[in-house]
Amino acid sequence: MTPRELIAFVGASASVRRNEKERSSAIGTREDIMLDKAPDGKMSDLLNALDKALSAGEVERAVDLFQTDCYWRDLVTFTWNIKTMEGTEQVRDMLKARLADTKPSNWKIADGEDASETDGIIESWIQFETEVARGFGHMRLKDGRIWTLLTTMSELKGHEEPLGFDRPMGAKHGAERNRKTWKEEREAEAAELGYSRQPYCVIVGGGQGGIALGARLRQLNVPTIIVEKNERPGDSWRKRYKSLCLHDPVWYDHLPYLPFPRNWPVFSPKDKIGDWLEMYTKVMELNYWGATECKKASYDQKSCEWTVIVQRDGKEVVLKPKQLVLATGMSAKPNIPKFEGMDIFKGDQHHSSQHPGPDKYKNKKAVVIGSNNSAHDICAALWEAGVDVTMVQRSTTHVVKSDSLMELGLASLYSEQAVQSGMTTAKADLIFASLPYKILHEFQIPVYNAIRERDADYYKRLEKAGFLLDYGDDDSGLFMKYLRRGSGYYIDVGASELVANGSIKLKSGVDVKKLKEHSVILTDGTELPADLVVYATGYGSMNGFAADLISREVADKVGKVWGLGSNTTKDPGPWEGEQRNMWKPTQQDALWFHGGNLHQSRHYSQFLSLQLKARMEGIPTPVYGLQEVHHLG
Ligand SMILES: Cc1cc2nc3c(=O)[nH]c(=O)nc-3n(C[C@H](O)[C@H](O)[C@H](O)COP(=O)(O)OP(=O)(O)OC[C@H]3O[C@@H](n4cnc5c(N)ncnc54)[C@H](O)[C@@H]3O)c2cc1C
């Protein structure tokens, strides 16, 4: 699908859902703006009308420009939050609360862009300003009214990143006594920050999430320390199982500012991505404290300051930042099941995150508990090394072939074809962000239906081997599963064939009953002899890190991290509209969560960094629609 086709697809499926025609003649305020004009004209007229209504503070006139079933997704510009307003009632409520402060102006088609029309949907990149920021966004019009609106903050006025014409000089021309070199200045900063001078922000966790956010904060001149218990940047990837390569392709994985070179492999091997992160940390001049573990953090409501106790080089250091970001990884807190007999099992047993690789298990017997990504990768690597391996599948798994996912799921935005057709990473991210979560599954279902049709024989063979398949609760496939629960799938890079042909043995629909000294007993009574048991049983919520590092009370106050409230498996309702607690204010002042896959880390680090910068500069940041907490960790 080309980007244009994607939009057409979005439009087509929306018009099936509802018919807005009965409203289109009723509103007088926009009659003059929908004359028979080219898309640019229609879009500009709408933007002018919006501009006038908003500048005049006329909320009702502005609301009249929206479809009843509209979606306005705001990334920080109006709401100082990450928030989707669904329907005109919510748009009205938000504007009543935020319009006077926000003072938006200069709405227009983005410089150098044109509006386009496909199947009755007019869409365009747009730009606008608020009193304190410049914004960029995307708008889709249906029947002459706004159907989807994305507004994102690009930069804070007066606090722009030093880029392009504004890049630093580097050299200081002229003559100066006792001048310091760049290296000396960096060394001086490294020596004082966290000791004689406090950072404004501490990021706990120096995986790719902490690193991407650190890079953005560096450009915004927000003094920041990243603390990471591993020794070197990239170690969180290096320490994963030996055979791991990224499951997402390179076009989806770029970091901010510094894209991978054009010869970078499609699926990056884990040690290579580790090296890239290490290089990135260095060249982006991050204050990265490796081999430093955060032990405890507490917030003083009076001084609005955190006390963060870290262990660095065997010594305790106390940091006093104003803002604390937990970037400790959503796939980092292992879920280890408790089975009877684990204490008497004589072989090796470990969680998938601790699995060293297959080398020492040649000609031995392994049982892998679980059937998602890690389980498949580990089983395949064990089989390749000559290990007799059995996968134990308790419940259904969504499996999708990597090439089908790339071609049908991602290619329109993240692929070489997309690049060739002029798609940039930033635009791809924004198009993705412009699709409202509430209806995203509706666009995903046809994609996975097409994949099921295309790979029907493959799925039949897997089922014949006894593998229990699902396609998501509502058949919306992998990406929705990821956003809703962050688990429950395998992107097939080869292991499924081994399952289908019996090379990887499979026991499905059963659980582990207990372990004996040299075997695993399943609930159906099967006894599997084992020298190795791998628990590929996934990871716990980032909320658990808040409990460990801060307190159970604060963890409960902020509630569950991740998920949309879709009322599907492992993502209980009510509907939240955005991912819980991610990249936005939480119920605990000055506490933030950052992470996700490489795409999310790249994209949302921009909006989190701007929220932090605004606070540092004392720019008022009244949060609209702070999320309520419906679930504990
Ligand atoms: C097997 C596997 C395959 C994956 N494949 C992909 C993929 O293809 N593409 C993709 O985008 N994502 C993938 N992911 C998801 C992956 O977890 C994330 O992309 C990435 O690792 C998340 O980065 P992060 O920085 O948020 O978390 P992490 O990389 O987990 O980093 C968190 C860091 O926090 C540190 N930390 C935790 N507690 C403390 C403490 N108290 N003090 C100091 N440091 C602490 C940890 O040491 C760790 O380095 C995969 C995950 C797994 C497990």
XYZ file of C-alpha atoms and ligand atoms in Angstrom:
686
model
C 0.000 0.000 0.000
C 1.335 3.429 -0.843
C 0.890 6.155 1.757
C -1.826 7.619 -0.440
C -3.552 4.262 -0.664
C -3.310 3.920 3.073
C -5.148 7.177 3.507
C -7.709 6.184 0.880
C -8.166 2.966 2.745
C -8.667 4.868 5.964
C -11.201 7.110 4.261
C -13.052 4.281 2.561
C -13.484 2.284 5.700
C -14.662 5.358 7.571
C -17.352 6.162 5.051
C -18.667 2.627 5.338
C -19.056 3.173 9.055
C -21.234 6.200 8.938
C -23.032 8.614 6.721
C -22.535 12.215 7.623
C -24.516 13.626 4.700
C -27.521 14.604 6.800
C -25.322 17.103 8.648
C -23.514 18.594 5.717
C -26.148 21.096 4.678
C -27.139 22.225 8.134
C -24.133 24.304 9.123
C -24.025 27.785 7.716
C -20.600 28.761 8.984
C -18.700 26.623 6.505
C -20.922 26.866 3.434
C -18.588 29.364 1.865
C -15.565 27.160 2.323
C -16.619 24.131 0.332
C -17.113 25.631 -3.100
C -15.901 23.515 -5.966
C -12.175 23.986 -5.457
C -9.014 21.934 -5.771
C -7.878 20.139 -2.572
C -5.444 22.935 -1.677
C -8.202 25.499 -1.831
C -10.640 23.436 0.198
C -8.052 22.654 2.835
C -6.860 26.271 3.019
C -10.419 27.525 3.357
C -11.078 25.117 6.189
C -7.825 26.084 7.913
C -8.689 29.780 7.532
C -12.084 29.185 9.058
C -10.512 27.258 11.923
C -7.902 29.973 12.381
C -10.565 32.685 12.558
C -12.803 30.768 14.947
C -9.946 29.877 17.278
C -8.389 33.353 17.193
C -11.762 34.862 18.044
C -12.120 32.394 20.916
C -15.357 31.091 19.361
C -15.435 27.489 20.451
C -18.812 26.630 18.886
C -17.780 28.004 15.515
C -14.613 25.901 15.679
C -16.492 22.783 16.775
C -18.854 23.196 13.802
C -15.908 22.556 11.522
C -15.521 19.010 12.865
C -17.395 15.849 11.914
C -19.485 14.389 14.720
C -17.275 11.285 14.777
C -14.032 13.274 14.604
C -10.704 12.506 16.276
C -8.297 15.198 17.401
C -5.059 13.713 18.633
C -2.896 16.219 20.410
C 0.734 15.610 21.188
C 1.446 18.323 23.733
C 0.427 21.505 21.831
C -2.992 22.225 23.363
C -3.224 19.757 26.218
C 0.347 19.497 27.567
C -0.543 15.850 27.416
C -0.808 13.035 24.917
C -4.506 12.931 24.384
C -7.106 12.086 21.772
C -10.381 13.934 21.815
C -13.010 11.621 20.348
C -16.109 13.308 18.939
C -17.250 16.918 19.031
C -18.241 16.814 22.706
C -14.665 16.109 23.741
C -13.265 18.634 21.254
C -15.590 21.270 22.696
C -14.604 20.419 26.266
C -10.906 20.596 25.504
C -11.204 23.892 23.633
C -13.233 25.445 26.423
C -10.515 24.465 28.872
C -7.447 25.212 26.777
C -8.141 27.656 23.956
C -7.653 30.857 25.928
C -4.200 29.825 27.162
C -3.029 28.148 24.021
C -3.739 31.069 21.672
C -3.311 29.118 18.438
C -2.735 30.990 15.189
C -1.407 30.837 11.627
C -3.055 27.569 10.633
C -2.065 26.708 7.089
C -0.988 23.954 4.743
C 2.592 23.150 5.741
C 5.279 24.979 3.753
C 6.180 23.102 0.593
C 3.235 20.701 0.877
C 0.021 20.287 -1.092
C -3.297 18.889 -0.032
C -4.573 15.856 -1.909
C -7.900 14.147 -2.377
C -8.588 10.423 -2.590
C -12.007 8.836 -2.476
C -13.572 11.941 -1.034
C -11.009 12.379 1.741
C -8.909 15.537 1.534
C -5.726 15.375 3.534
C -2.735 17.579 4.136
C 0.232 18.302 6.315
C -0.470 21.428 8.286
C 1.412 23.898 10.439
C 0.291 26.314 13.122
C 1.580 28.143 16.164
C 0.555 28.501 19.750
C 1.649 31.238 22.091
C 4.691 29.251 23.168
C 5.349 26.733 20.410
C 5.374 25.881 16.727
C 3.288 22.962 15.680
C 3.078 20.562 12.774
C 0.274 18.206 12.066
C -2.001 16.385 9.725
C -5.625 16.877 8.821
C -8.186 14.787 6.967
C -11.441 16.302 5.781
C -14.548 14.297 5.030
C -17.682 15.897 3.594
C -16.053 19.254 4.146
C -15.408 18.830 7.838
C -12.446 17.763 9.922
C -12.470 14.021 10.405
C -8.987 13.464 11.872
C -6.663 16.128 13.205
C -3.179 15.514 14.537
C -1.454 18.410 16.280
C 2.125 17.917 17.449
C 4.649 20.231 19.047
C 7.752 20.752 16.911
C 9.593 23.273 19.035
C 9.236 25.775 21.823
C 9.627 29.388 20.714
C 12.907 30.801 21.962
C 14.187 27.324 22.814
C 14.775 25.883 19.361
C 17.352 23.147 18.876
C 20.678 24.387 17.482
C 20.333 22.830 14.038
C 21.187 23.809 10.468
C 21.921 27.534 10.339
C 21.982 27.541 14.135
C 24.410 24.673 14.580
C 27.275 25.287 17.040
C 30.495 26.721 15.671
C 32.659 24.098 17.366
C 35.842 26.095 16.896
C 36.217 29.361 18.728
C 37.997 31.642 16.296
C 40.167 34.369 17.716
C 42.600 34.271 20.598
C 41.796 33.659 24.236
C 43.979 32.863 27.230
C 43.467 29.520 28.975
C 40.851 28.488 26.487
C 39.321 25.057 26.938
C 39.047 22.562 24.133
C 35.815 20.712 23.383
C 37.299 17.661 25.080
C 38.219 19.605 28.209
C 34.759 21.118 28.391
C 33.158 17.698 28.065
C 35.439 16.321 30.788
C 34.641 19.241 33.084
C 30.920 18.722 32.545
C 31.237 15.008 33.226
C 33.162 15.706 36.436
C 30.735 18.250 37.860
C 27.289 17.050 36.757
C 25.754 14.995 39.526
C 28.364 16.172 42.034
C 28.853 19.937 42.273
C 25.957 20.653 39.893
C 22.679 18.766 39.839
C 21.033 17.542 36.641
C 17.517 18.791 35.922
C 16.535 15.316 34.827
C 17.621 11.789 35.688
C 16.743 8.957 33.345
C 16.902 5.518 34.939
C 17.714 2.992 32.228
C 20.158 3.498 29.397
C 18.711 1.197 26.784
C 17.687 2.680 23.480
C 14.771 4.467 25.184
C 16.886 6.340 27.699
C 19.500 7.057 25.062
C 17.038 8.525 22.520
C 15.431 10.724 25.165
C 18.864 11.735 26.455
C 19.867 12.816 22.945
C 16.796 15.021 22.576
C 17.294 16.582 26.012
C 20.924 17.266 25.155
C 19.861 19.224 22.086
C 17.377 21.145 24.221
C 20.077 21.948 26.750
C 18.369 20.144 29.626
C 21.113 18.907 31.992
C 20.507 15.174 32.194
C 22.191 12.068 33.545
C 21.301 8.614 32.275
C 22.008 5.907 34.852
C 22.419 2.379 33.568
C 23.337 -0.642 35.623
C 25.025 -2.380 32.697
C 28.554 -1.338 31.960
C 28.203 -0.080 28.385
C 25.460 1.451 26.254
C 23.996 -1.342 24.124
C 24.516 -4.022 26.760
C 20.774 -4.549 27.202
C 20.810 -5.860 23.607
C 24.196 -7.611 23.854
C 23.086 -9.589 26.889
C 20.036 -11.067 25.165
C 20.205 -14.547 23.658
C 22.919 -15.134 21.114
C 20.767 -15.620 18.006
C 18.686 -12.459 18.410
C 18.272 -10.062 15.507
C 15.784 -7.192 15.577
C 12.335 -8.338 14.553
C 11.497 -4.973 12.988
C 13.181 -3.772 9.788
C 15.736 -0.973 9.624
C 13.347 1.680 8.244
C 11.307 1.384 11.426
C 14.280 1.494 13.778
C 16.190 4.755 13.206
C 17.216 6.796 16.223
C 16.571 10.554 16.386
C 19.037 12.803 14.501
C 21.249 10.010 13.197
C 19.616 7.515 10.833
C 21.301 4.213 10.080
C 23.478 4.342 6.945
C 21.939 3.036 3.725
C 23.984 -0.165 3.835
C 22.727 -1.094 7.301
C 21.178 -4.596 7.343
C 17.405 -4.929 7.228
C 17.330 -6.848 10.519
C 20.065 -5.671 12.794
C 21.909 -8.372 14.773
C 21.707 -7.625 18.500
C 25.443 -6.961 18.998
C 25.505 -4.624 16.025
C 22.618 -2.571 17.417
C 24.483 -2.604 20.734
C 27.542 -1.081 19.070
C 25.421 1.518 17.282
C 23.900 2.589 20.586
C 27.327 2.851 22.164
C 28.621 4.982 19.303
C 25.443 7.087 19.360
C 25.770 7.762 23.083
C 29.286 9.026 22.521
C 28.738 11.213 19.481
C 25.520 12.683 20.872
C 27.557 13.738 23.934
C 25.307 12.119 26.520
C 26.116 12.060 30.213
C 25.831 8.316 30.504
C 26.700 6.692 33.802
C 27.290 3.047 32.994
C 27.765 0.447 35.728
C 25.494 2.594 37.879
C 22.432 1.174 39.518
C 19.548 3.242 40.768
C 18.705 1.873 44.205
C 15.993 4.186 45.493
C 14.115 7.358 44.607
C 11.740 9.544 46.574
C 9.971 12.805 45.802
C 9.719 15.773 48.095
C 6.461 17.524 47.289
C 7.615 20.726 49.027
C 10.894 21.272 47.240
C 9.541 19.610 44.060
C 12.718 17.574 43.925
C 13.653 13.927 43.702
C 16.286 12.257 45.810
C 17.748 9.505 43.672
C 20.255 7.166 45.270
C 22.574 5.438 42.841
C 25.530 3.123 43.240
C 28.360 4.247 40.960
C 31.755 2.549 40.900
C 30.951 0.972 44.262
C 30.129 4.353 45.822
C 26.758 5.810 46.690
C 25.922 9.036 44.878
C 22.824 11.070 45.712
C 21.260 12.941 42.823
C 18.686 15.706 43.217
C 16.883 16.157 39.908
C 13.576 17.920 39.388
C 12.326 15.274 36.970
C 12.680 11.503 37.012
C 12.135 9.318 33.961
C 11.879 5.547 34.245
C 13.179 4.138 30.965
C 13.736 0.742 32.480
C 12.248 -1.225 29.596
C 8.886 -2.813 29.057
C 10.674 -6.054 28.230
C 13.054 -5.974 31.126
C 11.334 -7.229 34.264
C 11.182 -10.988 33.764
C 7.994 -12.877 34.582
C 9.286 -16.082 36.092
C 6.585 -18.639 36.871
C 6.668 -20.654 40.067
C 6.331 -24.386 39.549
C 6.548 -27.117 42.126
C 9.912 -28.839 41.925
C 11.919 -25.935 40.483
C 14.122 -26.237 43.571
C 14.976 -29.893 42.961
C 15.493 -29.743 39.174
C 19.092 -30.773 38.505
C 19.573 -29.268 35.048
C 19.933 -25.611 34.002
C 16.857 -23.416 34.237
C 16.541 -19.722 33.464
C 14.275 -17.004 32.082
C 14.663 -16.282 28.355
C 16.358 -12.965 29.235
C 19.154 -14.961 30.916
C 19.507 -17.572 28.187
C 23.140 -17.667 27.064
C 22.539 -19.381 23.719
C 22.643 -22.993 22.620
C 26.369 -23.821 22.583
C 26.656 -25.838 25.756
C 23.495 -27.848 25.180
C 24.456 -29.808 22.022
C 22.938 -33.322 22.076
C 20.994 -32.470 25.246
C 17.282 -32.156 25.865
C 15.628 -28.777 26.320
C 12.099 -27.724 27.235
C 11.101 -24.164 26.392
C 8.037 -22.890 28.236
C 6.196 -20.326 26.121
C 5.364 -19.803 22.472
C 5.971 -16.145 21.637
C 8.959 -14.407 20.010
C 11.657 -15.363 22.490
C 10.443 -18.965 22.737
C 10.565 -19.404 18.965
C 13.964 -17.720 18.540
C 15.474 -19.783 21.351
C 13.940 -23.072 20.142
C 15.246 -22.478 16.618
C 18.765 -21.691 17.840
C 18.758 -24.781 20.085
C 17.576 -26.962 17.191
C 20.302 -25.524 14.931
C 22.873 -26.497 17.578
C 21.672 -30.098 17.669
C 19.571 -29.918 20.805
C 16.429 -32.033 21.205
C 13.959 -29.240 21.940
C 10.281 -29.188 22.923
C 8.152 -26.051 23.030
C 5.322 -25.991 25.575
C 2.439 -23.823 24.382
C -0.186 -23.066 27.008
C -2.519 -20.830 25.007
C -2.895 -19.405 21.495
C -0.227 -17.287 19.813
C -0.469 -14.900 16.898
C 2.114 -15.818 14.270
C 2.853 -13.742 11.210
C 5.555 -14.319 8.618
C 8.125 -11.549 8.647
C 7.952 -10.987 4.881
C 4.140 -10.808 4.913
C 4.266 -8.316 7.755
C 6.842 -6.233 5.914
C 4.939 -6.248 2.621
C 1.359 -5.914 3.813
C 1.750 -4.330 7.231
C 4.676 -1.934 7.057
C 5.775 -1.339 3.455
C 3.639 1.730 2.808
C 5.445 3.683 5.499
C 8.616 1.834 6.497
C 10.402 0.155 3.568
C 12.857 0.854 0.780
C 9.898 1.437 -1.560
C 8.507 4.017 0.843
C 11.890 5.747 0.969
C 12.124 5.688 -2.841
C 8.688 7.248 -3.116
C 9.785 10.142 -0.901
C 8.485 8.981 2.470
C 10.631 10.250 5.330
C 10.850 8.629 8.758
C 9.345 11.721 10.388
C 6.365 11.737 8.050
C 5.837 8.004 8.384
C 5.783 8.411 12.166
C 3.281 11.241 11.902
C 0.979 9.386 9.498
C 1.023 6.498 11.897
C 0.290 8.854 14.784
C -2.596 10.400 12.867
C -4.603 7.160 12.810
C -6.798 7.273 15.919
C -6.325 4.379 18.340
C -10.074 4.041 18.763
C -10.485 2.868 15.155
C -6.974 1.628 14.423
C -8.052 -2.002 14.718
C -10.536 -1.420 11.881
C -7.664 -0.612 9.538
C -5.607 -3.503 10.817
C -8.239 -6.240 10.400
C -8.183 -6.138 6.556
C -4.367 -6.272 6.607
C -4.357 -9.444 8.680
C -7.248 -10.925 6.687
C -5.120 -10.444 3.584
C -2.144 -12.052 5.331
C -4.299 -15.011 6.403
C -5.466 -15.501 2.848
C -2.012 -15.202 1.373
C -0.460 -17.581 3.927
C -3.421 -19.939 4.307
C -1.396 -23.113 3.601
C 1.252 -22.079 6.076
C -1.308 -21.536 8.849
C -2.946 -24.881 7.990
C 0.374 -26.678 8.370
C 1.019 -25.041 11.730
C -2.419 -26.045 12.976
C -1.868 -29.563 11.710
C 1.249 -29.713 13.866
C -0.942 -28.834 16.842
C 0.032 -25.176 17.128
C -2.724 -23.005 18.629
C -3.164 -19.857 16.570
C -4.992 -16.601 17.081
C -5.058 -13.320 15.198
C -5.869 -11.089 18.161
C -9.201 -10.991 20.010
C -10.839 -9.134 17.131
C -8.563 -10.444 14.343
C -6.673 -7.144 14.267
C -3.290 -8.837 14.414
C 0.127 -8.057 15.684
C 0.364 -4.328 16.059
C -2.824 -4.052 18.084
C -1.629 -6.879 20.320
C 1.585 -4.970 20.835
C -0.185 -1.720 21.725
C -2.760 -3.404 23.925
C -0.675 -5.915 25.861
C 2.862 -5.927 24.464
C 2.894 -9.681 24.038
C 1.280 -12.731 22.480
C 2.911 -13.019 19.087
C 5.797 -14.350 17.012
C 7.143 -12.599 13.928
C 8.222 -15.666 12.021
C 11.781 -15.571 10.774
C 12.024 -19.323 10.340
C 11.121 -21.177 13.513
C 7.521 -21.869 12.479
C 8.703 -24.156 9.690
C 10.591 -26.166 12.323
C 7.412 -26.368 14.401
C 5.328 -27.346 11.374
C 7.711 -30.111 10.296
C 8.190 -31.407 13.829
C 11.878 -30.505 14.176
C 10.898 -28.401 17.171
C 8.626 -30.716 19.136
C 5.422 -29.166 20.387
C 3.140 -29.797 23.328
C 0.192 -27.417 23.112
C -2.873 -26.691 25.215
C -1.036 -27.807 28.329
C 0.784 -26.154 31.197
C 3.637 -27.264 33.417
C 2.457 -29.222 36.442
C 5.812 -29.628 38.143
C 9.494 -30.248 37.647
C 11.279 -33.389 38.761
C 15.035 -33.789 39.074
C 15.511 -34.507 35.373
C 12.180 -33.803 33.724
C 9.183 -31.556 33.307
C 5.721 -32.978 34.016
C 2.867 -31.398 32.050
C -0.771 -31.073 33.114
C -1.795 -33.859 30.696
C 0.628 -36.194 32.474
C 3.345 -36.121 29.792
C 6.880 -36.343 31.199
C 9.521 -34.493 29.162
C 13.118 -35.415 30.046
C 15.127 -32.164 30.340
C 18.687 -30.974 30.835
C 17.580 -27.388 30.279
C 14.332 -25.518 30.985
C 13.898 -22.026 29.531
C 11.069 -19.874 30.847
C 10.144 -17.744 27.826
C 7.273 -16.371 29.850
C 7.537 -12.687 29.073
C 7.955 -9.534 31.105
C 6.115 -7.538 33.760
C 4.812 -3.969 33.573
C 7.119 -0.984 34.102
C 4.905 -0.205 37.068
C 6.917 -2.879 38.907
C 10.045 -0.723 38.557
C 8.215 2.194 40.182
C 7.308 -0.116 43.073
C 10.890 -1.376 43.411
C 12.638 1.973 43.096
C 10.145 4.412 44.605
C 7.359 2.745 46.604
C 4.318 0.551 46.234
C 2.237 3.584 47.127
C 3.556 5.628 44.191
C 3.313 2.613 41.869
C -0.357 2.214 42.807
C -0.947 5.934 42.487
C 0.241 5.952 38.856
C -1.309 2.568 38.064
C -0.782 0.225 35.176
C 1.712 1.213 32.511
C 0.997 0.348 28.843
C -2.204 -0.716 27.101
C -5.171 1.168 25.690
C -8.058 -0.083 27.770
C -9.412 -2.006 24.773
C -11.166 -4.575 26.935
C -9.324 -7.378 25.193
C -7.091 -10.039 26.724
C -4.595 -8.501 29.161
C -5.823 -4.978 28.337
C -8.826 -4.406 30.568
C -11.233 -1.510 29.988
C -12.360 1.174 30.383
C -11.141 2.769 27.192
C -8.182 5.069 27.845
C -7.687 6.537 24.379
C -3.886 6.571 24.678
C -1.252 4.237 26.058
C -1.405 4.286 29.816
C 1.257 6.442 31.459
C 3.635 6.454 28.513
C 5.501 9.662 27.579
C 3.001 11.924 29.356
C 2.255 13.286 32.832
C 1.311 10.693 35.422
C -0.557 10.965 38.706
C 2.843 11.365 40.407
C 4.309 14.815 39.855
C 7.594 14.816 37.958
C 7.539 11.058 37.277
C 7.540 9.868 33.670
C 7.705 6.570 31.818
C 9.512 6.242 28.514
C 10.170 3.248 26.279
C 8.570 0.999 23.725
C 10.004 -0.250 20.464
C 12.554 1.734 18.477
C 9.862 3.548 16.498
C 7.970 4.645 19.603
C 11.135 5.656 21.424
C 12.233 7.802 18.499
C 8.844 9.420 17.988
C 7.634 9.991 21.531
C 11.002 11.088 22.925
C 10.373 14.328 21.007
C 7.202 15.071 22.936
C 8.512 13.947 26.285
C 11.652 16.052 25.855
C 9.563 19.144 25.038
C 7.376 18.601 28.111
C 10.505 18.427 30.262
C 12.138 21.435 28.618
C 9.020 23.561 29.083
C 8.989 22.726 32.773
C 12.665 23.567 33.132
C 12.096 26.950 31.493
C 9.136 27.701 33.737
C 6.685 27.769 30.827
C 3.219 27.057 32.243
C 2.176 23.514 31.362
C -1.397 23.045 32.579
C -2.236 19.436 31.828
C -5.611 18.820 30.261
C -7.199 15.425 30.846
C -4.632 13.867 33.165
C -5.387 10.188 32.906
C -7.330 8.500 35.632
C -6.072 5.279 37.148
C -8.291 2.252 36.684
C -5.823 -0.550 37.296
C -2.857 -1.155 39.514
C 0.356 -2.618 38.106
C 13.895 -10.785 22.640
C 13.463 -9.400 22.345
C 13.404 -8.950 21.036
C 13.020 -7.660 20.738
N 13.002 -7.201 19.449
C 12.689 -5.916 19.185
C 12.749 -5.372 17.867
O 13.016 -6.056 16.917
N 12.482 -4.083 17.668
C 12.159 -3.264 18.699
O 11.950 -2.082 18.472
N 12.079 -3.746 19.963
C 12.317 -5.036 20.208
N 12.223 -5.526 21.482
C 11.684 -4.719 22.506
C 12.879 -4.163 23.221
O 12.803 -4.495 24.560
C 12.959 -2.723 23.054
O 12.963 -2.237 21.770
C 14.185 -2.147 23.713
O 15.041 -3.004 24.363
C 13.526 -1.259 24.647
O 14.449 -0.330 24.992
P 14.314 0.357 26.363
O 15.418 1.318 26.450
O 12.927 0.865 26.559
O 14.497 -0.850 27.389
P 15.753 -1.789 27.640
O 16.554 -1.997 26.425
O 15.197 -2.980 28.331
O 16.627 -0.941 28.621
C 16.263 -0.723 29.963
C 17.532 -0.532 30.721
O 17.229 -0.164 32.045
C 18.273 -0.666 32.859
N 17.823 -0.649 34.247
C 16.753 -1.263 34.786
N 16.681 -1.009 36.099
C 17.713 -0.210 36.402
C 18.192 0.390 37.605
N 17.554 0.231 38.763
N 19.294 1.167 37.552
C 19.951 1.344 36.386
N 19.561 0.791 35.231
C 18.451 0.028 35.234
C 18.514 -2.049 32.304
O 19.792 -2.531 32.633
C 18.362 -1.816 30.815
O 19.573 -1.613 30.161
C 12.635 -6.822 21.798
C 12.692 -7.274 23.124
C 13.113 -8.545 23.397
C 13.156 -9.009 24.812
